[in-house]
Short mmCIF file of C-alpha atoms in Angstrom, two decimals:
data_model
loop_
_atom_site.label_atom_id
_atom_site.label_comp_id
_atom_site.label_asym_id
_atom_site.label_seq_id
_atom_site.Cartn_x
_atom_site.Cartn_y
_atom_site.Cartn_z
CA MET A 213 5.97 138.92 65.39
CA ALA A 214 7.95 138.33 62.20
CA LYS A 215 10.68 140.57 63.49
CA GLU A 216 10.86 138.61 66.75
CA LYS A 217 11.16 135.31 64.84
CA SER A 218 13.85 136.66 62.54
CA SER A 219 15.90 137.84 65.52
CA PHE A 220 15.65 134.52 67.39
CA GLY A 221 18.33 132.78 65.31
CA PRO A 222 21.04 135.44 65.79
CA LYS A 223 20.21 135.69 69.50
CA LEU A 224 20.49 131.92 69.94
CA ASN A 225 23.72 131.84 67.96
CA LYS A 226 25.15 134.62 70.15
CA MET A 227 24.19 132.71 73.31
CA ILE A 228 25.71 129.45 72.05
CA VAL A 229 28.91 131.14 70.91
CA LYS A 230 29.21 132.75 74.35
CA PHE A 231 28.71 129.35 75.99
CA SER A 232 31.25 127.65 73.70
CA ASN A 233 33.83 130.38 74.32
CA ASN A 234 33.43 130.22 78.09
CA LEU A 235 36.88 129.67 79.56
CA ILE A 236 35.92 126.66 81.68
CA ILE A 237 33.93 125.02 78.86
CA LYS A 238 36.85 125.40 76.45
CA THR A 239 39.26 124.08 79.07
CA VAL A 240 37.20 120.96 79.72
CA ALA A 241 36.59 120.20 76.03
CA ASN A 242 40.12 120.91 74.76
CA GLY A 243 41.83 119.42 77.81
CA MET A 244 39.97 116.13 77.35
CA MET A 245 40.85 116.20 73.67
CA LEU A 246 44.55 116.14 74.59
CA THR A 247 44.06 112.79 76.32
CA LEU A 248 42.61 111.26 73.14
CA PRO A 249 45.90 109.89 71.68
CA ILE A 250 46.81 107.88 74.77
CA THR A 251 43.20 106.74 75.22
CA ILE A 252 43.06 105.44 71.65
CA VAL A 253 46.40 103.68 72.02
CA GLY A 254 45.13 101.97 75.17
CA SER A 255 41.95 100.98 73.35
CA LEU A 256 43.91 99.49 70.47
CA LEU A 257 45.90 97.41 72.94
CA MET A 258 42.61 96.13 74.33
CA VAL A 259 41.62 95.13 70.80
CA VAL A 260 44.88 93.18 70.47
CA GLN A 261 44.10 91.36 73.72
CA MET A 262 40.87 90.08 72.16
CA ILE A 263 42.85 88.02 69.64
CA PRO A 264 42.52 84.30 70.53
CA ASN A 265 45.57 82.28 71.65
CA LEU A 266 47.70 85.37 72.15
CA PRO A 267 51.20 84.63 73.55
CA ASP A 268 51.48 85.45 77.26
CA ILE A 269 54.25 87.99 76.75
CA ILE A 270 52.12 90.01 74.30
CA ASN A 271 49.09 89.74 76.57
CA GLN A 272 51.15 91.01 79.52
CA ALA A 273 52.51 93.91 77.44
CA CYS A 274 48.99 94.90 76.38
CA THR A 275 47.79 94.70 80.00
CA ILE A 276 50.53 97.09 81.09
CA GLY A 277 49.54 99.52 78.33
CA THR A 278 45.82 99.48 79.06
CA THR A 279 46.40 99.76 82.82
CA ILE A 280 48.66 102.80 82.43
CA THR A 281 46.07 104.35 80.12
CA SER A 282 42.86 103.80 82.07
CA ASN A 283 44.05 103.75 85.68
CA PHE A 284 45.96 107.03 85.39
CA ILE A 285 43.50 108.95 83.24
CA ALA A 286 42.79 111.54 85.97
CA LEU A 287 46.47 112.53 85.97
CA TYR A 288 46.46 112.98 82.20
CA ILE A 289 43.32 115.10 82.46
CA VAL A 290 44.98 117.32 85.08
CA LEU A 291 47.95 117.86 82.79
CA GLY A 292 45.80 118.46 79.70
CA MET A 293 43.38 120.92 81.29
CA SER A 294 46.11 122.82 83.10
CA TYR A 295 48.04 123.15 79.85
CA VAL A 296 45.00 124.43 77.92
CA LEU A 297 43.92 126.90 80.61
CA ALA A 298 47.42 128.24 81.24
CA ARG A 299 47.85 128.95 77.54
CA GLU A 300 44.43 130.63 77.34
CA ILE A 301 45.14 133.01 80.23
CA LYS A 302 48.79 133.57 79.23
CA SER A 303 50.21 132.05 82.40
CA ASP A 304 53.38 130.01 83.02
CA VAL A 305 52.43 126.69 81.38
CA PRO A 306 55.09 124.34 82.82
CA ALA A 307 54.76 125.71 86.35
CA SER A 308 50.95 125.51 86.18
CA MET A 309 51.03 121.89 85.03
CA ILE A 310 53.54 120.77 87.66
CA LEU A 311 51.72 122.60 90.47
CA SER A 312 48.35 121.18 89.37
CA VAL A 313 49.66 117.61 89.43
CA ALA A 314 51.33 118.16 92.80
CA SER A 315 48.12 119.61 94.27
CA PHE A 316 46.09 116.73 92.86
CA LEU A 317 48.42 114.21 94.49
CA ILE A 318 48.30 116.12 97.80
CA VAL A 319 44.50 115.80 98.03
CA THR A 320 44.68 112.15 96.95
CA PRO A 321 44.85 109.83 99.98
CA ILE A 322 47.85 107.62 100.58
CA THR A 323 46.79 104.28 102.05
CA ASN A 324 48.76 101.81 104.16
CA PHE A 325 48.56 98.28 102.72
CA ASP A 326 49.56 95.28 104.80
CA VAL A 327 51.39 92.89 102.48
CA GLY A 328 53.08 90.81 105.14
CA ALA A 329 56.27 92.87 105.28
CA GLU A 330 57.78 94.39 108.40
CA LYS A 331 56.21 97.71 107.56
CA PRO A 332 52.96 98.34 105.68
CA VAL A 333 53.37 99.57 102.12
CA GLN A 334 52.18 103.11 101.49
CA ALA A 335 50.55 103.64 98.10
CA ILE A 336 47.83 105.55 96.27
CA GLU A 337 44.84 103.47 95.21
CA LEU A 338 44.64 103.39 91.42
CA GLY A 339 40.92 104.10 91.61
CA TYR A 340 41.64 107.68 92.71
CA LEU A 341 43.97 108.18 89.74
CA GLY A 342 41.51 106.66 87.29
CA SER A 343 37.82 107.22 86.58
CA LYS A 344 36.92 107.96 90.21
CA GLY A 345 39.36 110.87 90.28
CA ILE A 346 38.30 112.56 87.04
CA PHE A 347 36.11 115.22 88.64
CA VAL A 348 38.67 116.06 91.31
CA GLY A 349 41.28 116.29 88.57
CA MET A 350 39.12 118.73 86.58
CA ILE A 351 38.46 120.93 89.61
CA VAL A 352 42.09 120.95 90.76
CA ALA A 353 43.50 121.68 87.28
CA ILE A 354 41.11 124.59 86.68
CA PHE A 355 41.35 126.15 90.15
CA ILE A 356 45.11 125.77 90.67
CA THR A 357 45.99 127.04 87.19
CA TRP A 358 43.67 130.03 87.51
CA ALA A 359 44.76 130.85 91.08
CA PHE A 360 48.44 130.52 90.17
CA ALA A 361 47.99 133.03 87.34
CA LYS A 362 46.20 135.50 89.64
CA LEU A 363 48.83 135.18 92.37
CA SER A 364 51.64 135.53 89.82
CA ASP A 365 50.11 138.79 88.57
CA MET A 366 50.33 140.15 92.13
CA LYS A 367 54.15 139.97 91.96
CA LEU A 368 54.48 138.44 95.44
CA SER A 369 57.97 137.04 94.87
CA PRO A 370 61.03 139.29 95.22
CA LYS A 371 62.26 140.62 91.89
CA MET A 372 65.56 139.14 90.79
CA PRO A 373 68.42 141.38 89.56
CA ASP A 374 68.59 142.07 85.83
CA SER A 375 71.82 140.08 85.66
CA VAL A 376 69.92 136.86 86.46
CA PRO A 377 68.95 134.88 83.32
CA PRO A 378 65.22 135.26 82.46
CA PHE A 379 64.51 131.53 82.85
CA ILE A 380 65.93 131.46 86.39
CA SER A 381 64.20 134.72 87.29
CA LYS A 382 60.87 133.40 86.06
CA THR A 383 61.32 130.24 88.12
CA PHE A 384 61.97 132.19 91.32
CA GLU A 385 58.98 134.44 90.68
CA ALA A 386 56.75 131.34 90.79
CA ILE A 387 57.98 130.20 94.22
CA VAL A 388 55.67 132.28 96.46
CA PRO A 389 52.45 131.65 94.44
CA ALA A 390 53.33 127.95 94.26
CA ALA A 391 54.03 127.81 98.00
CA ILE A 392 50.69 129.45 98.83
CA LEU A 393 48.72 126.99 96.69
CA PHE A 394 50.81 124.05 97.89
CA VAL A 395 50.01 124.88 101.53
CA LEU A 396 46.35 125.46 100.64
CA ALA A 397 46.15 121.99 99.08
CA ILE A 398 47.69 120.46 102.21
CA ILE A 399 45.21 122.29 104.47
CA ILE A 400 42.25 121.13 102.34
CA SER A 401 43.55 117.57 102.41
CA LEU A 402 43.94 117.63 106.21
CA LEU A 403 40.50 119.17 106.74
CA PHE A 404 38.77 116.51 104.66
CA SER A 405 40.74 113.74 106.33
CA ASN A 406 38.94 114.64 109.56
CA THR A 407 35.46 114.45 108.04
CA SER A 408 33.21 111.44 107.53
CA TYR A 409 34.21 111.43 103.85
CA GLY A 410 37.89 110.89 104.66
CA ASN A 411 39.26 112.73 101.64
CA VAL A 412 38.37 115.18 98.85
CA HIS A 413 37.89 112.40 96.29
CA ASP A 414 35.19 110.59 98.23
CA PHE A 415 33.47 113.91 99.02
CA ILE A 416 33.35 115.02 95.36
CA TYR A 417 32.38 111.54 94.21
CA THR A 418 29.50 111.38 96.69
CA ILE A 419 27.99 114.83 96.17
CA LEU A 420 28.84 115.48 92.52
CA GLN A 421 30.28 112.68 90.41
CA ALA A 422 27.95 109.88 91.49
CA PRO A 423 24.76 111.93 90.89
CA LEU A 424 26.04 113.08 87.51
CA GLN A 425 26.92 109.50 86.61
CA THR A 426 23.39 108.47 87.55
CA LEU A 427 22.01 111.20 85.31
CA GLY A 428 24.44 110.29 82.54
CA GLY A 429 23.62 106.61 82.90
CA THR A 430 20.11 107.01 81.56
CA ILE A 431 19.25 106.51 77.90
CA TRP A 432 16.97 109.55 78.05
CA SER A 433 19.80 111.94 78.84
CA ALA A 434 21.85 110.48 75.97
CA LEU A 435 18.95 110.81 73.53
CA PHE A 436 18.38 114.41 74.61
CA ILE A 437 22.07 115.32 74.15
CA MET A 438 22.04 113.80 70.65
CA PHE A 439 18.85 115.70 69.80
CA LEU A 440 20.27 118.96 71.19
CA SER A 441 23.48 118.59 69.16
CA GLU A 442 21.56 118.21 65.88
CA LEU A 443 19.03 120.88 66.85
CA LEU A 444 21.89 123.34 67.16
CA TRP A 445 23.16 122.20 63.76
CA TRP A 446 19.73 123.02 62.31
CA PHE A 447 20.29 126.59 63.47
CA GLY A 448 23.74 126.62 61.83
CA ILE A 449 25.69 126.12 65.05
CA HIS A 450 28.30 123.35 65.32
CA GLY A 451 26.36 121.23 67.80
CA SER A 452 29.12 118.71 68.46
CA ASN A 453 31.48 121.43 69.64
CA VAL A 454 28.84 122.79 72.01
CA THR A 455 27.87 119.44 73.54
CA ALA A 456 31.42 118.03 73.77
CA SER A 457 32.03 119.41 77.26
CA ILE A 458 28.57 118.26 78.43
CA ILE A 459 29.28 114.74 77.20
CA THR A 460 32.63 114.81 79.00
CA VAL A 461 31.05 115.78 82.33
CA LEU A 462 28.16 113.30 82.10
CA TYR A 463 29.68 110.28 80.35
CA ALA A 464 33.51 110.26 80.41
CA SER A 465 33.94 108.72 83.86
CA GLN A 466 31.66 105.80 82.90
CA ALA A 467 33.75 105.18 79.79
CA TYR A 468 37.03 105.05 81.70
CA ALA A 469 35.44 102.91 84.41
CA ASN A 470 34.54 100.39 81.70
CA MET A 471 38.08 100.56 80.36
CA GLU A 472 39.52 99.94 83.83
CA ALA A 473 37.21 96.98 84.40
CA VAL A 474 38.12 95.28 81.13
CA ALA A 475 41.83 95.92 81.69
CA ALA A 476 41.48 94.20 85.08
CA GLY A 477 39.75 91.20 83.50
CA GLU A 478 36.33 92.20 84.82
CA THR A 479 33.06 92.95 83.02
CA ALA A 480 32.17 96.48 81.92
CA GLN A 481 28.95 97.74 83.51
CA ASN A 482 28.13 101.16 82.04
CA VAL A 483 26.09 100.87 78.84
CA ILE A 484 25.85 104.63 78.33
CA ASN A 485 29.28 106.25 78.18
CA SER A 486 31.22 108.65 75.98
CA PHE A 487 32.92 105.84 74.02
CA PHE A 488 29.48 104.36 73.25
CA LEU A 489 28.12 107.71 72.04
CA ASP A 490 31.15 108.34 69.81
CA ALA A 491 31.03 104.87 68.26
CA TYR A 492 27.29 104.54 67.65
CA LYS A 493 26.04 107.95 66.55
CA GLY A 494 25.39 106.08 63.34
CA PRO A 495 26.36 106.31 59.64
CA ARG A 496 24.01 109.25 59.12
CA ALA A 497 26.22 111.12 56.67
CA LEU A 498 26.73 108.09 54.44
CA ALA A 499 23.01 107.26 54.46
CA LEU A 500 22.08 110.74 53.30
CA ALA A 501 24.81 110.81 50.63
CA VAL A 502 23.53 107.51 49.22
CA ILE A 503 19.99 108.93 49.03
CA LEU A 504 21.25 112.01 47.19
CA ILE A 505 23.10 109.94 44.59
CA PHE A 506 20.77 107.00 44.00
CA VAL A 507 17.29 108.29 44.86
CA CYS A 508 17.15 112.00 44.08
CA ARG A 509 16.44 113.18 40.51
CA SER A 510 17.60 116.73 41.08
CA GLU A 511 20.96 117.47 39.46
CA LYS A 512 21.83 119.72 42.36
CA PHE A 513 21.27 116.99 44.93
CA LYS A 514 23.06 114.36 42.84
CA SER A 515 26.07 116.69 42.53
CA ILE A 516 26.09 117.34 46.28
CA GLY A 517 25.88 113.59 46.89
CA LYS A 518 28.85 112.88 44.62
CA VAL A 519 30.92 115.55 46.33
CA SER A 520 29.89 114.33 49.79
CA ILE A 521 30.14 110.56 49.39
CA VAL A 522 33.83 110.23 50.29
CA PRO A 523 33.75 112.68 53.26
CA SER A 524 30.54 110.99 54.48
CA VAL A 525 32.37 107.67 54.82
CA PHE A 526 34.44 109.39 57.51
CA GLY A 527 31.40 110.97 59.17
CA ILE A 528 31.90 114.46 57.73
CA THR A 529 28.49 116.07 57.21
CA GLU A 530 29.29 119.72 56.44
CA PRO A 531 29.10 119.45 52.61
CA MET A 532 25.49 118.26 52.87
CA LYS A 533 24.49 120.43 55.82
CA PHE A 534 25.47 123.57 53.92
CA GLY A 535 24.95 122.26 50.38
CA ILE A 536 21.37 120.94 50.46
CA PRO A 537 21.08 122.89 52.84
CA GLN A 538 19.88 121.12 55.97
CA ILE A 539 20.40 124.24 58.08
CA LEU A 540 17.12 126.11 58.72
CA ASN A 541 15.40 123.79 56.26
CA PRO A 542 11.91 123.08 57.68
CA VAL A 543 11.45 119.98 55.48
CA LEU A 544 14.53 118.29 56.98
CA PHE A 545 14.05 119.36 60.61
CA ILE A 546 12.62 116.00 61.71
CA PRO A 547 15.18 113.65 60.10
CA LEU A 548 18.13 115.91 60.99
CA THR A 549 17.26 116.13 64.68
CA LEU A 550 16.03 112.55 65.13
CA ALA A 551 18.62 110.55 63.16
CA ALA A 552 21.28 110.61 65.90
CA PRO A 553 18.83 109.74 68.75
CA LEU A 554 17.45 106.94 66.55
CA CYS A 555 20.93 105.47 66.04
CA ILE A 556 21.78 105.69 69.74
CA GLY A 557 18.44 104.06 70.60
CA ILE A 558 19.15 101.15 68.23
CA ALA A 559 22.60 100.59 69.72
CA TYR A 560 21.23 100.85 73.26
CA VAL A 561 18.54 98.23 72.63
CA ALA A 562 21.11 95.97 70.98
CA THR A 563 23.29 96.29 74.09
CA ILE A 564 20.66 95.70 76.76
CA ILE A 565 19.35 92.58 75.00
CA GLY A 566 22.89 91.19 75.06
CA PHE A 567 23.63 91.29 71.32
CA LEU A 568 26.08 94.21 71.36
CA PRO A 569 28.95 94.15 73.89
CA ILE A 570 29.14 97.08 76.30
CA THR A 571 31.52 99.62 74.78
CA SER A 572 34.75 99.86 76.75
CA LEU A 573 37.29 101.27 74.32
CA SER A 574 37.76 104.53 72.46
CA VAL A 575 37.56 104.46 68.67
CA PRO A 576 38.87 107.39 66.58
CA ARG A 577 35.84 109.35 65.45
CA ASN A 578 36.91 109.89 61.86
CA LEU A 579 37.64 106.29 60.96
CA PRO A 580 35.55 104.97 58.05
CA THR A 581 31.93 104.11 58.78
CA PHE A 582 31.36 100.45 59.76
CA LEU A 583 35.04 100.09 60.74
CA THR A 584 34.24 102.09 63.89
CA GLY A 585 31.42 99.69 64.75
CA PHE A 586 33.64 96.67 64.13
CA MET A 587 36.42 98.05 66.35
CA ALA A 588 34.04 99.08 69.15
CA GLY A 589 31.86 95.95 69.20
CA GLY A 590 33.27 93.31 66.85
CA TRP A 591 31.02 91.87 64.15
CA GLN A 592 28.01 92.74 66.31
CA GLY A 593 29.00 96.42 66.15
CA LEU A 594 29.22 96.17 62.36
CA VAL A 595 25.73 94.63 62.21
CA VAL A 596 24.32 97.36 64.46
CA GLN A 597 25.76 100.07 62.23
CA LEU A 598 24.27 98.38 59.16
CA ILE A 599 20.87 98.42 60.89
CA GLN A 600 21.41 102.07 61.76
CA PHE A 601 22.25 102.80 58.12
CA VAL A 602 18.99 101.29 56.91
CA ALA A 603 17.01 103.06 59.64
CA VAL A 604 18.48 106.46 58.75
CA VAL A 605 17.80 105.91 55.05
CA LEU A 606 14.16 105.08 55.85
CA LEU A 607 13.91 108.13 58.14
CA TYR A 608 15.28 110.57 55.57
CA LEU A 609 13.63 109.05 52.48
CA PRO A 610 10.14 110.63 52.57
CA PHE A 611 11.48 114.06 53.47
CA MET A 612 14.23 113.99 50.84
CA LYS A 613 11.74 112.83 48.20
CA LYS A 614 9.53 115.82 48.98
CA LEU A 615 12.51 118.16 48.83
CA ASP A 616 13.72 116.49 45.63
CA LEU A 617 10.35 117.03 43.94
CA GLN A 618 10.50 120.73 44.80
CA GLU A 619 14.09 121.07 43.59
CA SER A 620 13.44 119.07 40.40
CA ALA A 621 10.42 121.23 39.60
CA GLN A 622 12.51 124.38 40.03
CA GLU A 623 15.28 122.97 37.83
CA GLU A 624 12.76 122.02 35.13
CA ALA A 625 11.19 125.48 35.30
CA VAL A 626 14.61 127.12 34.93
CA LEU A 627 15.44 124.81 32.01
CA GLU A 628 12.14 125.56 30.27
CA GLU A 629 12.69 129.29 30.75
CA ALA A 630 16.18 128.97 29.31
CA GLU A 631 14.84 127.05 26.29
CA LYS A 632 12.17 129.70 25.72
CA THR A 633 14.83 132.40 25.84
CA VAL A 634 16.97 130.53 23.30
CA ASP A 635 13.96 130.01 20.99
CA LEU A 636 13.04 133.68 21.26
CA GLU A 637 16.56 134.77 20.45
CA THR A 638 16.61 132.37 17.50
CA GLU A 639 13.33 133.78 16.15
CA GLN A 640 14.57 137.34 16.52
CA GLY A 641 17.79 136.43 14.74
CA THR A 642 15.84 134.88 11.89
CA LEU A 643 13.68 138.01 11.50
#
């Protein structure tokens, strides 16, 4: 039995590492990460728009910025994921990205709009390029990039003479694989246009995205994801890296839908979204560092607290996770795994009672604690994070006191033993 227990940790770690290194999981997580700069810029422009009595020209400029950010997010995701996957599988990166975008646009319906002109205007609805098109964008980027690499390996294009420059030769080699996938995208688009769904986007949204949004819209799923992330940390596995792709699939589309709504002057509707989870995981690191410095008597814990206090302001927990340690520490299992769900629960209650605004903008994760709350929800967000701070301190306090007593007793025992050794050596020297 003991042997089985001792082997559970390595087996779990092996399974999680295999999951994290899965090609599709890495593509989703890292591809979404590439969209972060433009998402944050769009969010900052939304913050500027909240300033009272803003001149119309500045307000218009901010509206353009937020619209281009939120309403075209599916296109950016296609580019990001295609780039990441093409690099991973050593394929032609530029060709993969261009072909992925072209294929995405092929399966995106073009609608005729009657604006009173002689001929109707043909255009793509922004909804398909924004949050509603995220899942189609993911699928297209992954499939087209992978299929292009496989077709390219088959050497279907005629080989160019050696005298042709490598860049031109490489371009011509991509023509046949690109043509095959281009035609395939057209066929798929035509097939779906003759179904009751009308297009690929509405089909994917109906059977996949909408159900996942329903699942991701519940507080229980969010609490479970937060618990799972910290549970993995308890086993020494970087939980945030593992759950990043899950959060993207379940909660990203709701976040960008909120962003689109606010940019259009409407009200955000999705309480649970990826921006909300990023902003209100809570000042857990800072709360624990404060306990180590001001409550604990152990010199070890005080030293760890002093080293960790500055990183903890920016949400960095590793010095304490490995220093205390929290990993595989049975005394700290409960506060470690429940602190994040507790913080999310507090923010959720504050939102549904109308105190905290629904989160509709992306805040950089490593900004100082409390500044993230202020940026995401104004002064109400700051108040919520202060409440979270107190709640986490109260959650950790009894467990850290117990651990501190054990550590202090060990330090005192070591000190007494050292003093006895010194006294004995002194006596022997005197004799």
